[in-house]
mmCIF file of N, CA and C in Angstrom:
data_model
loop_
_atom_site.group_PDB
_atom_site.id
_atom_site.type_symbol
_atom_site.label_atom_id
_atom_site.label_comp_id
_atom_site.label_asym_id
_atom_site.label_seq_id
_atom_site.Cartn_x
_atom_site.Cartn_y
_atom_site.Cartn_z
ATOM 1 N N UNK A 1 109.115 83.222 87.630
ATOM 2 C CA UNK A 1 109.859 82.990 88.781
ATOM 3 C C UNK A 1 109.457 83.990 89.872
ATOM 4 N N UNK A 2 109.188 83.449 91.201
ATOM 5 C CA UNK A 2 108.818 84.315 92.384
ATOM 6 C C UNK A 2 110.118 85.267 92.771
ATOM 7 N N UNK A 3 109.680 86.472 93.049
ATOM 8 C CA UNK A 3 110.795 87.210 93.708
ATOM 9 C C UNK A 3 111.274 86.870 94.862
ATOM 10 N N UNK A 4 112.433 87.038 95.408
ATOM 11 C CA UNK A 4 112.993 86.770 96.684
ATOM 12 C C UNK A 4 113.241 88.075 97.366
ATOM 13 N N UNK A 5 112.794 88.009 98.623
ATOM 14 C CA UNK A 5 112.964 89.095 99.516
ATOM 15 C C UNK A 5 113.651 88.661 100.891
ATOM 16 N N UNK A 6 114.864 89.273 101.080
ATOM 17 C CA UNK A 6 115.713 88.883 102.258
ATOM 18 C C UNK A 6 115.716 90.137 103.137
ATOM 19 N N UNK A 7 115.240 89.807 104.344
ATOM 20 C CA UNK A 7 115.335 90.976 105.432
ATOM 21 C C UNK A 7 116.116 90.636 106.555
ATOM 22 N N UNK A 8 116.922 91.562 107.130
ATOM 23 C CA UNK A 8 117.625 91.421 108.265
ATOM 24 C C UNK A 8 116.950 92.301 109.222
ATOM 25 N N UNK A 9 116.552 91.809 110.450
ATOM 26 C CA UNK A 9 115.949 92.408 111.647
ATOM 27 C C UNK A 9 116.796 92.472 112.704
ATOM 28 N N UNK A 10 117.345 93.745 113.009
ATOM 29 C CA UNK A 10 118.513 93.780 114.131
ATOM 30 C C UNK A 10 117.967 94.798 115.186
ATOM 31 N N UNK A 11 116.727 95.495 114.937
ATOM 32 C CA UNK A 11 116.283 96.419 116.001
ATOM 33 C C UNK A 11 115.023 95.769 116.411
ATOM 34 N N UNK A 12 114.777 96.274 117.688
ATOM 35 C CA UNK A 12 113.599 95.572 118.356
ATOM 36 C C UNK A 12 112.612 96.504 119.017
ATOM 37 N N UNK A 13 112.184 97.733 118.253
ATOM 38 C CA UNK A 13 111.060 98.455 118.767
ATOM 39 C C UNK A 13 109.919 98.140 118.140
ATOM 40 N N UNK A 14 108.656 98.561 118.596
ATOM 41 C CA UNK A 14 107.623 98.457 117.856
ATOM 42 C C UNK A 14 107.413 98.986 116.412
ATOM 43 N N UNK A 15 107.947 100.127 116.329
ATOM 44 C CA UNK A 15 108.323 100.641 114.876
ATOM 45 C C UNK A 15 109.018 99.666 113.862
ATOM 46 N N UNK A 16 110.061 99.076 114.614
ATOM 47 C CA UNK A 16 110.886 98.334 113.814
ATOM 48 C C UNK A 16 110.282 96.953 113.420
ATOM 49 N N UNK A 17 109.536 96.329 114.322
ATOM 50 C CA UNK A 17 108.493 95.161 114.039
ATOM 51 C C UNK A 17 107.506 95.505 112.908
ATOM 52 N N UNK A 18 106.895 96.793 112.977
ATOM 53 C CA UNK A 18 105.866 97.092 111.862
ATOM 54 C C UNK A 18 106.603 97.147 110.501
ATOM 55 N N UNK A 19 107.934 97.848 110.591
ATOM 56 C CA UNK A 19 108.459 97.764 109.287
ATOM 57 C C UNK A 19 108.744 96.374 108.671
ATOM 58 N N UNK A 20 109.346 95.639 109.558
ATOM 59 C CA UNK A 20 109.881 94.396 108.966
ATOM 60 C C UNK A 20 108.506 93.451 108.520
ATOM 61 N N UNK A 21 107.693 93.510 109.437
ATOM 62 C CA UNK A 21 106.329 92.459 109.150
ATOM 63 C C UNK A 21 105.412 92.969 107.968
ATOM 64 N N UNK A 22 105.381 94.374 107.921
ATOM 65 C CA UNK A 22 104.557 94.986 106.799
ATOM 66 C C UNK A 22 105.183 94.601 105.687
ATOM 67 N N UNK A 23 106.593 94.779 105.437
ATOM 68 C CA UNK A 23 107.129 94.511 104.047
ATOM 69 C C UNK A 23 107.131 92.994 103.895
ATOM 70 N N UNK A 24 107.476 92.322 104.988
ATOM 71 C CA UNK A 24 107.594 90.842 104.757
ATOM 72 C C UNK A 24 106.268 90.335 104.379
ATOM 73 N N UNK A 25 104.965 90.805 105.002
ATOM 74 C CA UNK A 25 103.766 90.194 104.799
ATOM 75 C C UNK A 25 103.231 90.699 103.195
ATOM 76 N N UNK A 26 103.408 91.873 102.968
ATOM 77 C CA UNK A 26 103.330 92.561 101.695
ATOM 78 C C UNK A 26 103.774 91.684 100.527
ATOM 79 N N UNK A 27 105.043 91.565 100.692
ATOM 80 C CA UNK A 27 105.825 90.583 99.735
ATOM 81 C C UNK A 27 105.337 89.184 99.459
ATOM 82 N N UNK A 28 105.200 88.522 100.806
ATOM 83 C CA UNK A 28 104.599 87.335 100.838
ATOM 84 C C UNK A 28 103.197 87.331 100.023
ATOM 85 N N UNK A 29 102.348 88.062 100.393
ATOM 86 C CA UNK A 29 101.092 88.098 99.928
ATOM 87 C C UNK A 29 101.044 88.436 98.240
ATOM 88 N N UNK A 30 102.212 89.008 97.740
ATOM 89 C CA UNK A 30 102.414 89.161 96.370
ATOM 90 C C UNK A 30 103.320 88.230 95.600
ATOM 91 N N UNK A 31 103.307 86.914 96.262
ATOM 92 C CA UNK A 31 103.874 85.623 95.802
ATOM 93 C C UNK A 31 105.381 85.655 95.841
ATOM 94 N N UNK A 32 105.847 86.426 96.753
ATOM 95 C CA UNK A 32 107.363 86.488 97.026
ATOM 96 C C UNK A 32 107.666 85.413 97.940
ATOM 97 N N UNK A 33 108.935 84.873 97.810
ATOM 98 C CA UNK A 33 109.491 83.999 98.693
ATOM 99 C C UNK A 33 110.390 85.065 99.707
ATOM 100 N N UNK A 34 109.968 84.811 101.098
ATOM 101 C CA UNK A 34 110.783 85.793 102.029
ATOM 102 C C UNK A 34 111.200 85.144 103.147
ATOM 103 N N UNK A 35 112.476 85.731 103.438
ATOM 104 C CA UNK A 35 113.053 85.216 104.763
ATOM 105 C C UNK A 35 113.466 86.392 105.601
ATOM 106 N N UNK A 36 113.412 86.129 106.749
ATOM 107 C CA UNK A 36 113.755 87.239 107.736
ATOM 108 C C UNK A 36 114.664 86.548 108.630
ATOM 109 N N UNK A 37 116.055 87.358 108.896
ATOM 110 C CA UNK A 37 117.069 86.884 109.804
ATOM 111 C C UNK A 37 116.824 87.887 110.898
ATOM 112 N N UNK A 38 116.552 87.171 112.074
ATOM 113 C CA UNK A 38 116.585 88.100 113.356
ATOM 114 C C UNK A 38 117.817 87.957 114.160
ATOM 115 N N UNK A 39 118.391 89.140 114.676
ATOM 116 C CA UNK A 39 119.638 89.241 115.153
ATOM 117 C C UNK A 39 119.679 90.303 116.315
ATOM 118 N N UNK A 40 120.490 90.049 117.295
ATOM 119 C CA UNK A 40 120.449 91.085 118.303
ATOM 120 C C UNK A 40 118.943 91.488 118.816
ATOM 121 N N UNK A 41 118.790 92.734 118.982
ATOM 122 C CA UNK A 41 117.503 93.237 119.530
ATOM 123 C C UNK A 41 116.468 92.771 118.662
ATOM 124 N N UNK A 42 116.593 92.571 117.433
ATOM 125 C CA UNK A 42 115.659 92.061 116.543
ATOM 126 C C UNK A 42 114.942 90.781 116.950
ATOM 127 N N UNK A 43 115.668 89.998 117.836
ATOM 128 C CA UNK A 43 115.190 88.487 118.226
ATOM 129 C C UNK A 43 113.911 89.112 119.085
ATOM 130 N N UNK A 44 113.650 90.142 119.522
ATOM 131 C CA UNK A 44 112.538 90.537 120.321
ATOM 132 C C UNK A 44 111.204 90.556 119.510
ATOM 133 N N UNK A 45 111.404 90.555 118.316
ATOM 134 C CA UNK A 45 110.211 90.540 117.430
ATOM 135 C C UNK A 45 109.407 89.258 117.401
ATOM 136 N N UNK A 46 110.359 88.173 117.537
ATOM 137 C CA UNK A 46 109.629 86.956 117.552
ATOM 138 C C UNK A 46 109.758 86.107 118.889
ATOM 139 N N UNK A 47 110.285 86.853 120.027
ATOM 140 C CA UNK A 47 110.224 86.188 121.325
ATOM 141 C C UNK A 47 108.757 86.162 121.826
ATOM 142 N N UNK A 48 108.698 84.956 122.325
ATOM 143 C CA UNK A 48 107.163 84.514 122.681
ATOM 144 C C UNK A 48 106.523 85.592 123.576
ATOM 145 N N UNK A 49 107.355 86.123 124.494
ATOM 146 C CA UNK A 49 106.746 87.141 125.267
ATOM 147 C C UNK A 49 107.249 88.697 124.883
ATOM 148 N N UNK A 50 108.278 88.890 124.457
ATOM 149 C CA UNK A 50 108.784 90.110 124.019
ATOM 150 C C UNK A 50 108.011 90.754 122.933
ATOM 151 N N UNK A 51 107.468 89.916 121.871
ATOM 152 C CA UNK A 51 106.861 90.433 120.834
ATOM 153 C C UNK A 51 105.464 90.961 121.007
ATOM 154 N N UNK A 52 105.059 90.638 122.338
ATOM 155 C CA UNK A 52 103.618 91.173 122.835
ATOM 156 C C UNK A 52 103.828 92.483 123.462
ATOM 157 N N UNK A 53 105.059 92.999 123.841
ATOM 158 C CA UNK A 53 105.301 94.157 124.606
ATOM 159 C C UNK A 53 106.421 95.026 124.159
ATOM 160 N N UNK A 54 106.438 95.195 122.941
ATOM 161 C CA UNK A 54 107.632 96.015 122.316
ATOM 162 C C UNK A 54 107.431 97.374 122.476
ATOM 163 N N UNK A 55 108.763 98.033 122.913
ATOM 164 C CA UNK A 55 108.707 99.397 123.323
ATOM 165 C C UNK A 55 108.442 100.395 122.126
ATOM 166 N N UNK A 56 107.365 101.439 122.354
ATOM 167 C CA UNK A 56 107.169 102.465 121.636
ATOM 168 C C UNK A 56 108.399 103.592 121.781
ATOM 169 N N UNK A 57 109.200 104.084 120.559
ATOM 170 C CA UNK A 57 110.206 104.947 120.935
ATOM 171 C C UNK A 57 109.729 106.228 121.754
ATOM 172 N N UNK A 58 110.631 106.688 122.623
ATOM 173 C CA UNK A 58 110.156 107.798 123.538
ATOM 174 C C UNK A 58 109.699 109.008 122.775
ATOM 175 N N UNK A 59 108.566 109.480 123.158
ATOM 176 C CA UNK A 59 108.084 110.634 122.505
ATOM 177 C C UNK A 59 107.134 110.424 121.340
ATOM 178 N N UNK A 60 107.044 109.053 121.093
ATOM 179 C CA UNK A 60 105.925 108.606 119.917
ATOM 180 C C UNK A 60 104.702 107.858 120.540
ATOM 181 N N UNK A 61 104.398 108.028 121.855
ATOM 182 C CA UNK A 61 103.352 107.191 122.370
ATOM 183 C C UNK A 61 101.922 107.326 121.962
ATOM 184 N N UNK A 62 101.844 108.548 121.155
ATOM 185 C CA UNK A 62 100.762 108.937 120.570
ATOM 186 C C UNK A 62 100.222 107.951 119.507
ATOM 187 N N UNK A 63 101.362 107.371 118.954
ATOM 188 C CA UNK A 63 101.086 106.336 117.865
ATOM 189 C C UNK A 63 100.181 105.151 118.370
ATOM 190 N N UNK A 64 100.330 104.824 119.602
ATOM 191 C CA UNK A 64 99.665 103.696 119.987
ATOM 192 C C UNK A 64 98.255 103.674 119.883
ATOM 193 N N UNK A 65 97.494 104.924 120.082
ATOM 194 C CA UNK A 65 96.137 105.065 120.010
ATOM 195 C C UNK A 65 95.793 105.157 118.522
ATOM 196 N N UNK A 66 96.703 105.643 117.610
ATOM 197 C CA UNK A 66 96.554 105.736 116.073
ATOM 198 C C UNK A 66 96.529 104.259 115.689
ATOM 199 N N UNK A 67 97.331 103.301 116.072
ATOM 200 C CA UNK A 67 97.370 102.036 115.637
ATOM 201 C C UNK A 67 96.025 101.409 116.021
ATOM 202 N N UNK A 68 95.562 101.496 117.198
ATOM 203 C CA UNK A 68 94.226 100.931 117.756
ATOM 204 C C UNK A 68 93.073 101.646 116.811
ATOM 205 N N UNK A 69 93.171 102.790 116.545
ATOM 206 C CA UNK A 69 91.870 103.454 115.977
ATOM 207 C C UNK A 69 91.893 103.233 114.428
ATOM 208 N N UNK A 70 92.898 102.745 113.982
ATOM 209 C CA UNK A 70 93.195 102.295 112.476
ATOM 210 C C UNK A 70 93.138 100.970 112.181
ATOM 211 N N UNK A 71 92.759 100.167 113.127
ATOM 212 C CA UNK A 71 92.770 98.838 112.960
ATOM 213 C C UNK A 71 93.825 98.091 112.444
ATOM 214 N N UNK A 72 95.007 98.604 112.992
ATOM 215 C CA UNK A 72 96.291 97.915 112.426
ATOM 216 C C UNK A 72 96.553 96.671 113.103
ATOM 217 N N UNK A 73 96.760 95.657 112.506
ATOM 218 C CA UNK A 73 97.001 94.421 113.337
ATOM 219 C C UNK A 73 98.155 94.494 114.412
ATOM 220 N N UNK A 74 97.890 93.755 115.277
ATOM 221 C CA UNK A 74 99.047 93.945 116.510
ATOM 222 C C UNK A 74 100.385 93.075 116.139
ATOM 223 N N UNK A 75 101.407 93.240 116.578
ATOM 224 C CA UNK A 75 102.522 92.554 116.257
ATOM 225 C C UNK A 75 102.333 90.853 116.258
ATOM 226 N N UNK A 76 101.762 90.454 117.301
ATOM 227 C CA UNK A 76 101.548 88.924 117.288
ATOM 228 C C UNK A 76 100.719 88.473 116.152
ATOM 229 N N UNK A 77 99.773 89.428 115.773
ATOM 230 C CA UNK A 77 98.836 89.204 114.601
ATOM 231 C C UNK A 77 99.845 89.115 113.349
ATOM 232 N N UNK A 78 100.658 90.147 113.109
ATOM 233 C CA UNK A 78 101.398 90.194 111.995
ATOM 234 C C UNK A 78 102.338 88.908 112.097
ATOM 235 N N UNK A 79 103.050 88.461 113.149
ATOM 236 C CA UNK A 79 103.913 87.345 113.096
ATOM 237 C C UNK A 79 103.160 86.062 112.660
ATOM 238 N N UNK A 80 101.840 86.094 113.059
ATOM 239 C CA UNK A 80 100.959 84.685 112.646
ATOM 240 C C UNK A 80 100.748 84.860 111.299
ATOM 241 N N UNK A 81 100.467 85.950 110.737
ATOM 242 C CA UNK A 81 100.216 86.318 109.181
ATOM 243 C C UNK A 81 101.388 85.876 108.465
ATOM 244 N N UNK A 82 102.425 86.411 108.822
ATOM 245 C CA UNK A 82 103.679 86.158 108.163
ATOM 246 C C UNK A 82 104.062 84.521 108.014
ATOM 247 N N UNK A 83 103.879 83.874 109.264
ATOM 248 C CA UNK A 83 103.864 82.356 109.193
ATOM 249 C C UNK A 83 102.759 81.743 108.133
ATOM 250 N N UNK A 84 101.667 82.148 108.295
ATOM 251 C CA UNK A 84 100.564 81.677 107.235
ATOM 252 C C UNK A 84 100.913 81.855 106.032
ATOM 253 N N UNK A 85 101.728 82.951 105.700
ATOM 254 C CA UNK A 85 102.088 83.284 104.143
ATOM 255 C C UNK A 85 103.548 82.581 104.089
ATOM 256 N N UNK A 86 103.962 81.790 104.747
ATOM 257 C CA UNK A 86 105.232 81.016 104.756
ATOM 258 C C UNK A 86 106.356 81.906 104.826
ATOM 259 N N UNK A 87 106.346 82.805 105.351
ATOM 260 C CA UNK A 87 107.611 83.777 105.608
ATOM 261 C C UNK A 87 108.681 82.801 106.448
ATOM 262 N N UNK A 88 109.838 82.642 106.104
ATOM 263 C CA UNK A 88 110.823 81.957 106.663
ATOM 264 C C UNK A 88 111.443 82.816 108.086
ATOM 265 N N UNK A 89 111.262 82.317 109.278
ATOM 266 C CA UNK A 89 111.816 83.257 110.303
ATOM 267 C C UNK A 89 112.810 82.644 110.757
ATOM 268 N N UNK A 90 114.053 83.310 110.746
ATOM 269 C CA UNK A 90 115.410 82.597 111.081
ATOM 270 C C UNK A 90 115.893 83.328 112.434
ATOM 271 N N UNK A 91 116.026 82.669 113.561
ATOM 272 C CA UNK A 91 116.784 83.390 114.537
ATOM 273 C C UNK A 91 118.193 82.946 114.553
ATOM 274 N N UNK A 92 118.973 84.182 114.768
ATOM 275 C CA UNK A 92 120.324 84.139 114.652
ATOM 276 C C UNK A 92 121.078 83.284 115.906
ATOM 277 N N UNK A 93 121.831 82.095 115.446
ATOM 278 C CA UNK A 93 122.187 81.192 116.541
ATOM 279 C C UNK A 93 123.297 81.831 117.462
ATOM 280 N N UNK A 94 124.168 82.615 116.875
ATOM 281 C CA UNK A 94 125.200 83.300 117.593
ATOM 282 C C UNK A 94 124.485 84.286 118.567
ATOM 283 N N UNK A 95 123.610 85.004 118.229
ATOM 284 C CA UNK A 95 122.998 86.006 119.027
ATOM 285 C C UNK A 95 122.179 85.296 120.107
ATOM 286 N N UNK A 96 121.603 84.175 119.731
ATOM 287 C CA UNK A 96 120.935 83.359 120.809
ATOM 288 C C UNK A 96 121.788 82.748 121.856
ATOM 289 N N UNK A 97 122.998 82.194 121.403
ATOM 290 C CA UNK A 97 123.917 81.690 122.326
ATOM 291 C C UNK A 97 124.660 82.743 123.270
ATOM 292 N N UNK A 98 124.890 83.989 122.661
ATOM 293 C CA UNK A 98 125.256 84.997 123.494
ATOM 294 C C UNK A 98 124.166 85.642 124.326
ATOM 295 N N UNK A 99 123.191 85.617 124.191
ATOM 296 C CA UNK A 99 122.128 85.844 125.118
ATOM 297 C C UNK A 99 121.555 84.942 125.866
ATOM 298 N N UNK A 100 121.849 83.679 125.764
ATOM 299 C CA UNK A 100 121.537 82.392 126.707
ATOM 300 C C UNK A 100 119.995 81.938 126.233
ATOM 301 N N UNK A 101 119.640 82.346 125.157
ATOM 302 C CA UNK A 101 118.100 81.930 124.676
ATOM 303 C C UNK A 101 118.180 80.762 123.893
ATOM 304 N N UNK A 102 117.197 79.781 123.987
ATOM 305 C CA UNK A 102 116.984 78.668 123.114
ATOM 306 C C UNK A 102 115.849 78.787 122.201
ATOM 307 N N UNK A 103 115.518 77.912 121.293
ATOM 308 C CA UNK A 103 114.640 77.899 120.201
ATOM 309 C C UNK A 103 113.225 78.005 120.949
ATOM 310 N N UNK A 104 113.037 77.478 122.239
ATOM 311 C CA UNK A 104 111.620 77.365 122.929
ATOM 312 C C UNK A 104 111.213 78.949 123.307
ATOM 313 N N UNK A 105 112.260 79.847 123.430
ATOM 314 C CA UNK A 105 111.969 81.141 123.999
ATOM 315 C C UNK A 105 111.132 81.809 122.825
ATOM 316 N N UNK A 106 111.267 81.320 121.578
ATOM 317 C CA UNK A 106 110.552 82.100 120.557
ATOM 318 C C UNK A 106 109.433 81.465 119.904
ATOM 319 N N UNK A 107 108.522 82.313 119.098
ATOM 320 C CA UNK A 107 107.416 81.635 118.646
ATOM 321 C C UNK A 107 107.607 80.246 117.879
ATOM 322 N N UNK A 108 106.636 79.663 117.854
ATOM 323 C CA UNK A 108 106.706 78.131 117.201
ATOM 324 C C UNK A 108 106.947 78.307 115.866
ATOM 325 N N UNK A 109 107.533 77.563 115.100
ATOM 326 C CA UNK A 109 107.898 77.434 113.882
ATOM 327 C C UNK A 109 109.146 78.243 113.213
ATOM 328 N N UNK A 110 109.945 78.832 114.166
ATOM 329 C CA UNK A 110 111.065 79.553 113.547
ATOM 330 C C UNK A 110 112.140 78.457 113.251
ATOM 331 N N UNK A 111 113.048 78.947 112.401
ATOM 332 C CA UNK A 111 114.243 78.320 112.155
ATOM 333 C C UNK A 111 115.387 78.818 112.994
ATOM 334 N N UNK A 112 116.461 78.066 113.331
ATOM 335 C CA UNK A 112 117.647 78.675 113.763
ATOM 336 C C UNK A 112 118.734 78.577 112.978
ATOM 337 N N UNK A 113 119.516 79.423 112.725
ATOM 338 C CA UNK A 113 120.635 79.428 111.871
ATOM 339 C C UNK A 113 121.697 80.457 111.948
ATOM 340 N N UNK A 114 122.727 80.065 111.437
ATOM 341 C CA UNK A 114 123.835 81.305 111.421
ATOM 342 C C UNK A 114 123.795 82.223 110.328
ATOM 343 N N UNK A 115 124.741 83.174 110.176
ATOM 344 C CA UNK A 115 124.727 84.005 109.002
ATOM 345 C C UNK A 115 124.761 83.317 107.712
ATOM 346 N N UNK A 116 125.439 82.356 107.626
ATOM 347 C CA UNK A 116 125.609 81.643 106.407
ATOM 348 C C UNK A 116 124.075 80.988 105.919
ATOM 349 N N UNK A 117 123.378 80.559 106.883
ATOM 350 C CA UNK A 117 121.883 80.158 106.576
ATOM 351 C C UNK A 117 121.292 81.452 106.029
ATOM 352 N N UNK A 118 121.290 82.487 106.329
ATOM 353 C CA UNK A 118 120.853 83.724 105.592
ATOM 354 C C UNK A 118 121.247 84.068 104.427
ATOM 355 N N UNK A 119 122.718 84.101 104.385
ATOM 356 C CA UNK A 119 123.409 84.466 103.101
ATOM 357 C C UNK A 119 123.079 83.352 102.047
ATOM 358 N N UNK A 120 122.920 82.140 102.219
ATOM 359 C CA UNK A 120 122.501 81.067 101.280
ATOM 360 C C UNK A 120 121.170 81.448 100.726
ATOM 361 N N UNK A 121 120.184 82.131 101.513
ATOM 362 C CA UNK A 121 118.946 82.416 100.993
ATOM 363 C C UNK A 121 119.021 83.790 100.150
ATOM 364 N N UNK A 122 119.876 84.733 100.804
ATOM 365 C CA UNK A 122 119.950 85.952 100.174
ATOM 366 C C UNK A 122 120.686 86.247 99.156
ATOM 367 N N UNK A 123 121.580 85.028 98.888
ATOM 368 C CA UNK A 123 122.415 85.252 97.816
ATOM 369 C C UNK A 123 121.919 85.682 96.326
ATOM 370 N N UNK A 124 120.929 85.105 96.059
ATOM 371 C CA UNK A 124 120.220 85.524 94.738
ATOM 372 C C UNK A 124 118.807 86.396 94.865
ATOM 373 N N UNK A 125 118.720 86.895 96.171
ATOM 374 C CA UNK A 125 117.553 87.608 96.359
ATOM 375 C C UNK A 125 117.382 88.901 95.417
ATOM 376 N N UNK A 126 116.144 89.329 95.171
ATOM 377 C CA UNK A 126 116.050 90.377 94.279
ATOM 378 C C UNK A 126 115.798 91.724 95.222
ATOM 379 N N UNK A 127 115.508 91.614 96.525
ATOM 380 C CA UNK A 127 115.329 92.699 97.312
ATOM 381 C C UNK A 127 116.016 92.275 98.633
ATOM 382 N N UNK A 128 117.019 93.012 99.250
ATOM 383 C CA UNK A 128 117.527 92.802 100.520
ATOM 384 C C UNK A 128 117.304 94.117 101.372
ATOM 385 N N UNK A 129 116.784 93.977 102.430
ATOM 386 C CA UNK A 129 116.550 95.112 103.236
ATOM 387 C C UNK A 129 116.983 94.821 104.673
ATOM 388 N N UNK A 130 117.418 95.924 105.471
ATOM 389 C CA UNK A 130 117.847 95.925 106.872
ATOM 390 C C UNK A 130 116.955 96.662 107.692
ATOM 391 N N UNK A 131 116.374 96.300 108.753
ATOM 392 C CA UNK A 131 115.614 97.356 109.466
ATOM 393 C C UNK A 131 116.286 97.016 110.997
#
């Protein structure tokens, strides 16, 4: 039986995006079933425009050149890879309502659901992570 990996993404910086999508794509590429629940600032990671311009933490700007020199995929590329690997992307309905955001504000192919949607997936997950 495939391993289940449940991830909560609640932070929205570039480093958070790399943590979330590196783990998710690695797990999915290893035949795990993966779901990511995006809430609060984590919604930036799948926002149509926001995920293309995520902030680098102050004082860490030197990483930007390192990412480019190391041929590390961009966050939009990692989002696309995750989707190709059937990672389930769930936008938090409550947070979207609070922020006045609609499903159309996000990359195509996401699901929208509440905490119960994520909990139903995570209930018997083998690995649960929060970033």
